[in-house]
Amino acid sequence: MVHLAGKVCIVTGATRGIGRGIALQLAESGAKVYITGRTLEPRKGSSLGGSLRETASEAEARGGTCVPIQCDHTSEKDVERLFEIVKNENDGQLDILVNNAYAAINAIFSSLGTSFYEFPPTLWDDTNNVGLRNHYICSVYAARLMVPRKKGLIVNVSSVGGLQYLFNVPYGIGKDACDRMAADCGAELRKHNVAFVSLWPGPVATENVIDTIQTNIESGRNDDREVPKGYADKDMLPTFKICETTEFAGKCIAGLGSDPNIMAMSGKVVTTFDLGRKYKLQDAHGHVPIDMCSLKFALQHSGHTWLASITPSFIQVPKWLMWLSANRFY
């Protein structure tokens, strides 16, 4: 069902992974979607693929419209040019911005199991320049278009790493700040009827994740200093292949973009599972992805696989208990 017809969107970092999936779903829902990334044309010899042209071609094959804009999100001039193009081509209209661009995958995997003080301080920039910093800059330019029109939605793609330790120190700080950005920007934008949310996808079977697991299996690596627990385990491959696809987050954002009560969620963290349940969504394989707030998920990812196997998936860990587990007050 086309329910974003006439809307103008920007999805940053849409050459592959979650960004590509979000762009495809927004375009399929009827929106005109501007997509950004560093790679405009298909790369020869790349097993993972990933270019703006490929994403745009797939969107068009589904009957949607994607406009590729090559953009280096470390460059504020490139970002400013992106928003000028969108403004000029659409009479100042921008309805949805999805802050997804992220360039830290290699930095994350290279630093796993190593303490922050053992790496150069530049690990911070590698992790958060195209991410936290760029999300803020894009949000500034987006708000300048949305506020005069008194409507719009900004989404930061974040993760549970903003609540508890995950991967490395700069990663957690960056994701926590993305959540706080949604809260604080949402507070200032509320009077202008512009919503800002932070989206937590669950485990997602991106091309990079699947490729990393497969590579680690083939190389026989299972060292916690090299890969996360379970990422070199052959049993994890089928698990990731049946979790969220890269397009489920896109279905959720399409739902947010057409929700008449979106302001009730502004400033909040929302999960893909909760949005899927709210909007009655199914993933590409016809299943509902696992709830990362479920007891089953918590047991599985804390190493209690046997207990997880006999625990019903509908038993949830209350969100207030999750927040208390990260309580920072003495």
mmCIF file of C-alpha atoms in Angstrom:
data_model
loop_
_atom_site.group_PDB
_atom_site.id
_atom_site.type_symbol
_atom_site.label_atom_id
_atom_site.label_comp_id
_atom_site.label_asym_id
_atom_site.label_seq_id
_atom_site.Cartn_x
_atom_site.Cartn_y
_atom_site.Cartn_z
ATOM 1 C CA MET A 1 0.000 0.000 0.000
ATOM 2 C CA VAL A 2 1.380 3.402 -1.019
ATOM 3 C CA HIS A 3 1.099 5.633 2.035
ATOM 4 C CA LEU A 4 4.065 8.026 1.653
ATOM 5 C CA ALA A 5 3.066 9.389 -1.755
ATOM 6 C CA GLY A 6 4.147 13.014 -2.159
ATOM 7 C CA LYS A 7 6.689 12.874 0.676
ATOM 8 C CA VAL A 8 10.367 13.724 0.259
ATOM 9 C CA CYS A 9 12.953 11.750 2.216
ATOM 10 C CA ILE A 10 16.714 11.580 2.701
ATOM 11 C CA VAL A 11 18.411 8.345 3.751
ATOM 12 C CA THR A 12 22.134 8.694 4.447
ATOM 13 C CA GLY A 13 24.470 5.772 3.930
ATOM 14 C CA ALA A 14 22.195 3.868 1.553
ATOM 15 C CA THR A 15 24.668 1.924 -0.570
ATOM 16 C CA ARG A 16 24.025 -1.295 1.380
ATOM 17 C CA GLY A 17 22.936 -2.673 4.731
ATOM 18 C CA ILE A 18 20.165 -1.084 6.776
ATOM 19 C CA GLY A 19 20.382 2.201 4.871
ATOM 20 C CA ARG A 20 19.735 0.461 1.567
ATOM 21 C CA GLY A 21 16.828 -1.473 3.081
ATOM 22 C CA ILE A 22 15.282 1.693 4.512
ATOM 23 C CA ALA A 23 15.601 3.524 1.196
ATOM 24 C CA LEU A 24 13.958 0.656 -0.711
ATOM 25 C CA GLN A 25 11.011 0.492 1.668
ATOM 26 C CA LEU A 26 10.422 4.259 1.698
ATOM 27 C CA ALA A 27 10.569 4.363 -2.107
ATOM 28 C CA GLU A 28 8.255 1.367 -2.369
ATOM 29 C CA SER A 29 5.838 3.215 -0.072
ATOM 30 C CA GLY A 30 5.588 6.055 -2.574
ATOM 31 C CA ALA A 31 8.139 8.593 -1.291
ATOM 32 C CA LYS A 32 10.758 10.376 -3.368
ATOM 33 C CA VAL A 33 13.954 9.247 -1.645
ATOM 34 C CA TYR A 34 17.330 10.950 -1.880
ATOM 35 C CA ILE A 35 20.070 8.465 -1.032
ATOM 36 C CA THR A 36 23.653 9.271 -0.111
ATOM 37 C CA GLY A 37 26.963 7.487 0.143
ATOM 38 C CA ARG A 38 30.532 7.664 -1.073
ATOM 39 C CA THR A 39 30.170 5.022 -3.790
ATOM 40 C CA LEU A 40 28.097 6.159 -6.746
ATOM 41 C CA GLU A 41 28.829 3.458 -9.319
ATOM 42 C CA PRO A 42 29.038 -0.340 -8.841
ATOM 43 C CA ARG A 43 32.494 -1.503 -7.769
ATOM 44 C CA LYS A 44 34.147 -4.170 -9.868
ATOM 45 C CA GLY A 45 35.182 -7.278 -7.988
ATOM 46 C CA SER A 46 33.272 -6.431 -4.788
ATOM 47 C CA SER A 47 31.609 -9.521 -3.324
ATOM 48 C CA LEU A 48 29.382 -7.370 -1.107
ATOM 49 C CA GLY A 49 28.252 -4.995 -3.841
ATOM 50 C CA GLY A 50 27.003 -1.661 -2.621
ATOM 51 C CA SER A 51 26.572 1.499 -4.673
ATOM 52 C CA LEU A 52 23.993 4.249 -4.927
ATOM 53 C CA ARG A 53 23.206 3.329 -8.529
ATOM 54 C CA GLU A 54 22.431 -0.252 -7.502
ATOM 55 C CA THR A 55 20.108 0.886 -4.710
ATOM 56 C CA ALA A 56 18.359 3.338 -7.047
ATOM 57 C CA SER A 57 17.960 0.680 -9.756
ATOM 58 C CA GLU A 58 16.398 -1.747 -7.277
ATOM 59 C CA ALA A 59 14.000 0.950 -6.057
ATOM 60 C CA GLU A 60 12.972 1.759 -9.616
ATOM 61 C CA ALA A 61 12.429 -1.941 -10.369
ATOM 62 C CA ARG A 62 9.908 -1.925 -7.516
ATOM 63 C CA GLY A 63 8.158 1.132 -8.920
ATOM 64 C CA GLY A 64 9.779 3.637 -6.550
ATOM 65 C CA THR A 65 11.951 6.730 -6.972
ATOM 66 C CA CYS A 66 15.464 7.051 -5.559
ATOM 67 C CA VAL A 67 17.759 9.976 -6.366
ATOM 68 C CA PRO A 68 21.437 9.115 -5.767
ATOM 69 C CA ILE A 69 23.635 11.924 -4.420
ATOM 70 C CA GLN A 70 27.301 11.124 -3.914
ATOM 71 C CA CYS A 71 28.227 12.555 -0.525
ATOM 72 C CA ASP A 72 31.213 12.225 1.783
ATOM 73 C CA HIS A 73 29.636 12.645 5.217
ATOM 74 C CA THR A 74 32.963 13.665 6.743
ATOM 75 C CA SER A 75 32.656 16.862 4.688
ATOM 76 C CA GLU A 76 30.239 19.498 5.924
ATOM 77 C CA LYS A 77 30.374 21.129 2.486
ATOM 78 C CA ASP A 78 29.112 17.901 0.915
ATOM 79 C CA VAL A 79 26.315 17.710 3.476
ATOM 80 C CA GLU A 80 25.333 21.340 2.917
ATOM 81 C CA ARG A 81 25.283 20.735 -0.858
ATOM 82 C CA LEU A 82 23.012 17.691 -0.332
ATOM 83 C CA PHE A 83 20.396 19.717 1.522
ATOM 84 C CA GLU A 84 20.602 22.577 -0.981
ATOM 85 C CA ILE A 85 19.837 20.126 -3.791
ATOM 86 C CA VAL A 86 16.844 18.716 -1.916
ATOM 87 C CA LYS A 87 15.596 22.198 -1.028
ATOM 88 C CA ASN A 88 15.904 23.562 -4.571
ATOM 89 C CA GLU A 89 14.374 20.534 -6.281
ATOM 90 C CA ASN A 90 11.379 20.302 -3.948
ATOM 91 C CA ASP A 91 10.469 23.899 -3.096
ATOM 92 C CA GLY A 92 11.904 23.538 0.396
ATOM 93 C CA GLN A 93 10.041 20.318 1.204
ATOM 94 C CA LEU A 94 11.671 17.606 3.320
ATOM 95 C CA ASP A 95 9.440 15.222 5.250
ATOM 96 C CA ILE A 96 11.770 12.515 6.586
ATOM 97 C CA LEU A 97 15.494 12.403 7.334
ATOM 98 C CA VAL A 98 17.038 9.065 8.285
ATOM 99 C CA ASN A 99 20.489 9.475 9.853
ATOM 100 C CA ASN A 100 22.050 6.121 9.056
ATOM 101 C CA ALA A 101 25.490 6.811 7.516
ATOM 102 C CA TYR A 102 28.164 4.999 9.519
ATOM 103 C CA ALA A 103 31.753 4.245 8.576
ATOM 104 C CA ALA A 104 33.026 2.436 11.672
ATOM 105 C CA ILE A 105 32.428 -1.237 10.862
ATOM 106 C CA ASN A 106 36.105 -1.962 10.197
ATOM 107 C CA ALA A 107 37.164 0.085 13.234
ATOM 108 C CA ILE A 108 34.730 -1.865 15.424
ATOM 109 C CA PHE A 109 35.916 -5.288 14.334
ATOM 110 C CA SER A 110 39.580 -4.302 14.525
ATOM 111 C CA SER A 111 39.207 -3.091 18.120
ATOM 112 C CA LEU A 112 37.104 -5.914 19.596
ATOM 113 C CA GLY A 113 38.447 -7.253 22.878
ATOM 114 C CA THR A 114 40.987 -4.428 23.151
ATOM 115 C CA SER A 115 40.711 -1.700 25.792
ATOM 116 C CA PHE A 116 40.209 1.898 24.685
ATOM 117 C CA TYR A 117 43.617 2.998 26.033
ATOM 118 C CA GLU A 118 45.404 0.424 23.867
ATOM 119 C CA PHE A 119 44.210 2.105 20.671
ATOM 120 C CA PRO A 120 45.131 5.547 19.309
ATOM 121 C CA PRO A 121 42.649 8.245 20.357
ATOM 122 C CA THR A 122 41.716 8.518 16.674
ATOM 123 C CA LEU A 123 39.479 5.477 17.211
ATOM 124 C CA TRP A 124 36.968 8.050 18.474
ATOM 125 C CA ASP A 125 36.972 9.896 15.141
ATOM 126 C CA ASP A 126 36.888 6.639 13.171
ATOM 127 C CA THR A 127 33.784 5.625 15.109
ATOM 128 C CA ASN A 128 31.858 8.859 15.566
ATOM 129 C CA ASN A 129 32.671 11.297 12.753
ATOM 130 C CA VAL A 130 30.476 9.555 10.189
ATOM 131 C CA GLY A 131 27.876 8.733 12.788
ATOM 132 C CA LEU A 132 27.230 10.917 15.807
ATOM 133 C CA ARG A 133 28.810 14.116 14.445
ATOM 134 C CA ASN A 134 27.324 13.750 10.983
ATOM 135 C CA HIS A 135 23.887 12.863 12.406
ATOM 136 C CA TYR A 136 23.892 16.162 14.279
ATOM 137 C CA ILE A 137 24.972 18.203 11.244
ATOM 138 C CA CYS A 138 22.355 16.581 9.004
ATOM 139 C CA SER A 139 19.698 17.165 11.658
ATOM 140 C CA VAL A 140 20.543 20.875 11.767
ATOM 141 C CA TYR A 141 20.065 21.271 8.014
ATOM 142 C CA ALA A 142 16.937 19.102 8.011
ATOM 143 C CA ALA A 143 15.339 21.068 10.835
ATOM 144 C CA ARG A 144 15.892 24.302 8.895
ATOM 145 C CA LEU A 145 13.640 22.893 6.168
ATOM 146 C CA MET A 146 11.085 21.232 8.434
ATOM 147 C CA VAL A 147 10.479 23.949 11.027
ATOM 148 C CA PRO A 148 9.043 26.566 8.597
ATOM 149 C CA ARG A 149 6.631 23.916 7.266
ATOM 150 C CA LYS A 150 5.640 22.837 10.801
ATOM 151 C CA LYS A 151 6.037 19.124 10.067
ATOM 152 C CA GLY A 152 8.684 16.491 9.595
ATOM 153 C CA LEU A 153 10.402 13.446 11.077
ATOM 154 C CA ILE A 154 14.081 12.859 11.873
ATOM 155 C CA VAL A 155 15.266 9.343 12.731
ATOM 156 C CA ASN A 156 18.641 8.407 14.214
ATOM 157 C CA VAL A 157 19.530 4.767 13.604
ATOM 158 C CA SER A 158 20.977 3.776 16.986
ATOM 159 C CA SER A 159 21.298 0.545 18.978
ATOM 160 C CA VAL A 160 21.105 -1.090 22.383
ATOM 161 C CA GLY A 161 24.795 -0.177 22.610
ATOM 162 C CA GLY A 162 23.577 3.169 23.917
ATOM 163 C CA LEU A 163 22.286 1.410 27.027
ATOM 164 C CA GLN A 164 25.000 -1.100 27.848
ATOM 165 C CA TYR A 165 28.583 -1.853 26.853
ATOM 166 C CA LEU A 166 28.869 -3.170 23.305
ATOM 167 C CA PHE A 167 31.896 -3.523 20.983
ATOM 168 C CA ASN A 168 34.053 -0.661 22.282
ATOM 169 C CA VAL A 169 33.973 2.574 24.277
ATOM 170 C CA PRO A 170 33.533 5.113 21.417
ATOM 171 C CA TYR A 171 30.717 2.992 19.965
ATOM 172 C CA GLY A 172 28.696 3.023 23.187
ATOM 173 C CA ILE A 173 29.250 6.721 23.787
ATOM 174 C CA GLY A 174 28.197 7.507 20.221
ATOM 175 C CA LYS A 175 24.996 5.473 20.375
ATOM 176 C CA ASP A 176 24.060 6.830 23.805
ATOM 177 C CA ALA A 177 24.553 10.338 22.418
ATOM 178 C CA CYS A 178 22.354 9.514 19.409
ATOM 179 C CA ASP A 179 19.557 8.618 21.815
ATOM 180 C CA ARG A 180 20.126 11.789 23.827
ATOM 181 C CA MET A 181 20.173 13.823 20.603
ATOM 182 C CA ALA A 182 16.679 12.562 19.811
ATOM 183 C CA ALA A 183 15.489 13.514 23.297
ATOM 184 C CA ASP A 184 16.994 17.003 23.376
ATOM 185 C CA CYS A 185 16.371 17.945 19.739
ATOM 186 C CA GLY A 186 12.883 16.521 20.113
ATOM 187 C CA ALA A 187 12.292 18.830 23.073
ATOM 188 C CA GLU A 188 13.198 21.908 21.023
ATOM 189 C CA LEU A 189 11.340 20.769 17.898
ATOM 190 C CA ARG A 190 8.101 19.809 19.629
ATOM 191 C CA LYS A 191 6.637 23.316 19.461
ATOM 192 C CA HIS A 192 7.202 23.209 15.689
ATOM 193 C CA ASN A 193 5.420 19.861 15.270
ATOM 194 C CA VAL A 194 8.637 18.176 14.077
ATOM 195 C CA ALA A 195 9.331 14.712 15.513
ATOM 196 C CA PHE A 196 12.737 13.228 16.322
ATOM 197 C CA VAL A 197 13.141 9.573 17.354
ATOM 198 C CA SER A 198 16.007 7.165 17.949
ATOM 199 C CA LEU A 199 15.465 3.753 16.366
ATOM 200 C CA TRP A 200 16.925 0.549 17.782
ATOM 201 C CA PRO A 201 16.906 -2.299 15.266
ATOM 202 C CA GLY A 202 17.436 -5.795 16.633
ATOM 203 C CA PRO A 203 20.177 -8.079 15.280
ATOM 204 C CA VAL A 204 20.258 -7.444 11.528
ATOM 205 C CA ALA A 205 21.603 -9.770 8.864
ATOM 206 C CA THR A 206 23.535 -7.141 6.927
ATOM 207 C CA GLU A 207 25.937 -8.097 4.176
ATOM 208 C CA ASN A 208 28.901 -7.132 6.378
ATOM 209 C CA VAL A 209 27.725 -9.198 9.350
ATOM 210 C CA ILE A 210 27.078 -12.330 7.314
ATOM 211 C CA ASP A 211 30.370 -11.940 5.458
ATOM 212 C CA THR A 212 32.283 -11.431 8.724
ATOM 213 C CA ILE A 213 30.751 -14.493 10.375
ATOM 214 C CA GLN A 214 31.408 -16.602 7.278
ATOM 215 C CA THR A 215 35.001 -15.377 7.021
ATOM 216 C CA ASN A 216 35.648 -16.087 10.699
ATOM 217 C CA ILE A 217 34.204 -19.592 10.358
ATOM 218 C CA GLU A 218 36.342 -20.349 7.319
ATOM 219 C CA SER A 219 39.500 -19.013 8.968
ATOM 220 C CA GLY A 220 38.754 -20.874 12.216
ATOM 221 C CA ARG A 221 39.060 -17.742 14.351
ATOM 222 C CA ASN A 222 37.240 -17.866 17.656
ATOM 223 C CA ASP A 223 39.335 -15.549 19.746
ATOM 224 C CA ASP A 224 37.363 -13.039 21.819
ATOM 225 C CA ARG A 225 40.085 -10.503 21.133
ATOM 226 C CA GLU A 226 39.388 -10.742 17.413
ATOM 227 C CA VAL A 227 35.645 -11.227 17.038
ATOM 228 C CA PRO A 228 32.610 -10.914 19.313
ATOM 229 C CA LYS A 229 31.468 -13.987 21.166
ATOM 230 C CA GLY A 230 29.591 -16.194 18.739
ATOM 231 C CA TYR A 231 30.640 -14.370 15.571
ATOM 232 C CA ALA A 232 32.997 -17.201 14.623
ATOM 233 C CA ASP A 233 30.510 -19.893 15.611
ATOM 234 C CA LYS A 234 28.934 -21.765 12.694
ATOM 235 C CA ASP A 235 25.717 -21.988 14.737
ATOM 236 C CA MET A 236 25.347 -18.185 14.585
ATOM 237 C CA LEU A 237 25.094 -18.044 10.792
ATOM 238 C CA PRO A 238 21.574 -19.517 10.528
ATOM 239 C CA THR A 239 20.527 -17.379 13.516
ATOM 240 C CA PHE A 240 21.476 -14.160 11.763
ATOM 241 C CA LYS A 241 19.932 -15.305 8.511
ATOM 242 C CA ILE A 242 16.488 -15.522 10.157
ATOM 243 C CA CYS A 243 16.671 -12.354 12.282
ATOM 244 C CA GLU A 244 15.800 -8.910 10.944
ATOM 245 C CA THR A 245 16.470 -8.279 7.287
ATOM 246 C CA THR A 246 17.895 -4.949 6.241
ATOM 247 C CA GLU A 247 14.418 -3.848 5.086
ATOM 248 C CA PHE A 248 12.479 -4.357 8.316
ATOM 249 C CA ALA A 249 13.695 -1.031 9.754
ATOM 250 C CA GLY A 250 12.505 0.597 6.525
ATOM 251 C CA LYS A 251 9.008 -0.791 7.000
ATOM 252 C CA CYS A 252 9.034 0.590 10.547
ATOM 253 C CA ILE A 253 10.137 4.065 9.416
ATOM 254 C CA ALA A 254 7.479 4.056 6.681
ATOM 255 C CA GLY A 255 4.980 3.364 9.446
ATOM 256 C CA LEU A 256 6.345 6.239 11.530
ATOM 257 C CA GLY A 257 6.227 8.556 8.540
ATOM 258 C CA SER A 258 2.518 7.956 8.042
ATOM 259 C CA ASP A 259 1.523 7.836 11.722
ATOM 260 C CA PRO A 260 -0.812 10.740 12.577
ATOM 261 C CA ASN A 261 0.223 10.439 16.238
ATOM 262 C CA ILE A 262 3.972 10.532 15.607
ATOM 263 C CA MET A 263 4.508 13.414 18.062
ATOM 264 C CA ALA A 264 3.604 11.068 20.941
ATOM 265 C CA MET A 265 6.839 9.185 20.184
ATOM 266 C CA SER A 266 9.042 12.225 19.604
ATOM 267 C CA GLY A 267 12.138 12.342 21.798
ATOM 268 C CA LYS A 268 11.862 8.637 22.547
ATOM 269 C CA VAL A 269 13.799 5.474 21.770
ATOM 270 C CA VAL A 270 11.675 3.116 19.685
ATOM 271 C CA THR A 271 12.530 -0.475 18.751
ATOM 272 C CA THR A 272 11.805 -2.146 15.461
ATOM 273 C CA PHE A 273 10.037 -4.998 17.248
ATOM 274 C CA ASP A 274 7.620 -2.647 19.024
ATOM 275 C CA LEU A 275 6.943 -0.712 15.826
ATOM 276 C CA GLY A 276 6.425 -3.956 13.929
ATOM 277 C CA ARG A 277 3.830 -4.989 16.472
ATOM 278 C CA LYS A 278 2.206 -1.539 16.487
ATOM 279 C CA TYR A 279 1.903 -1.385 12.696
ATOM 280 C CA LYS A 280 1.294 -5.151 12.258
ATOM 281 C CA LEU A 281 4.376 -5.624 10.098
ATOM 282 C CA GLN A 282 6.069 -8.770 8.909
ATOM 283 C CA ASP A 283 9.616 -9.040 7.671
ATOM 284 C CA ALA A 284 10.563 -10.079 4.147
ATOM 285 C CA HIS A 285 10.438 -13.774 5.036
ATOM 286 C CA GLY A 286 6.940 -13.464 6.492
ATOM 287 C CA HIS A 287 8.139 -13.730 10.082
ATOM 288 C CA VAL A 288 8.242 -11.310 13.010
ATOM 289 C CA PRO A 289 11.861 -10.712 14.125
ATOM 290 C CA ILE A 290 12.944 -11.575 17.648
ATOM 291 C CA ASP A 291 12.215 -9.074 20.400
ATOM 292 C CA MET A 292 15.518 -7.917 21.873
ATOM 293 C CA CYS A 293 13.599 -7.003 25.041
ATOM 294 C CA SER A 294 12.523 -10.640 25.474
ATOM 295 C CA LEU A 295 13.946 -12.891 28.164
ATOM 296 C CA LYS A 296 14.744 -15.439 25.466
ATOM 297 C CA PHE A 297 16.969 -12.944 23.654
ATOM 298 C CA ALA A 298 18.700 -11.894 26.889
ATOM 299 C CA LEU A 299 19.456 -15.508 27.807
ATOM 300 C CA GLN A 300 20.699 -16.385 24.350
ATOM 301 C CA HIS A 301 23.078 -13.461 24.128
ATOM 302 C CA SER A 302 24.404 -13.951 27.646
ATOM 303 C CA GLY A 303 25.522 -17.469 26.753
ATOM 304 C CA HIS A 304 22.626 -19.411 28.344
ATOM 305 C CA THR A 305 21.603 -21.055 25.092
ATOM 306 C CA TRP A 306 19.950 -24.100 26.673
ATOM 307 C CA LEU A 307 17.734 -21.967 28.909
ATOM 308 C CA ALA A 308 16.955 -19.739 25.932
ATOM 309 C CA SER A 309 15.834 -22.746 23.903
ATOM 310 C CA ILE A 310 13.106 -23.623 26.429
ATOM 311 C CA THR A 311 12.041 -20.049 27.256
ATOM 312 C CA PRO A 312 8.882 -18.778 25.493
ATOM 313 C CA SER A 313 9.629 -15.814 23.245
ATOM 314 C CA PHE A 314 6.655 -13.786 24.518
ATOM 315 C CA ILE A 315 8.139 -13.300 28.025
ATOM 316 C CA GLN A 316 9.540 -9.779 28.053
ATOM 317 C CA VAL A 317 12.043 -8.030 30.265
ATOM 318 C CA PRO A 318 10.268 -4.783 31.285
ATOM 319 C CA LYS A 319 11.906 -1.757 29.706
ATOM 320 C CA TRP A 320 12.068 0.015 33.056
ATOM 321 C CA LEU A 321 14.169 -2.901 34.314
ATOM 322 C CA MET A 322 16.475 -2.533 31.312
ATOM 323 C CA TRP A 323 16.953 1.140 32.118
ATOM 324 C CA LEU A 324 17.562 0.344 35.798
ATOM 325 C CA SER A 325 20.242 -2.164 34.791
ATOM 326 C CA ALA A 326 22.134 0.758 33.239
ATOM 327 C CA ASN A 327 21.566 3.068 36.207
ATOM 328 C CA ARG A 328 24.565 5.395 36.563
ATOM 329 C CA PHE A 329 23.744 6.840 39.954
ATOM 330 C CA TYR A 330 25.562 5.559 43.013
#
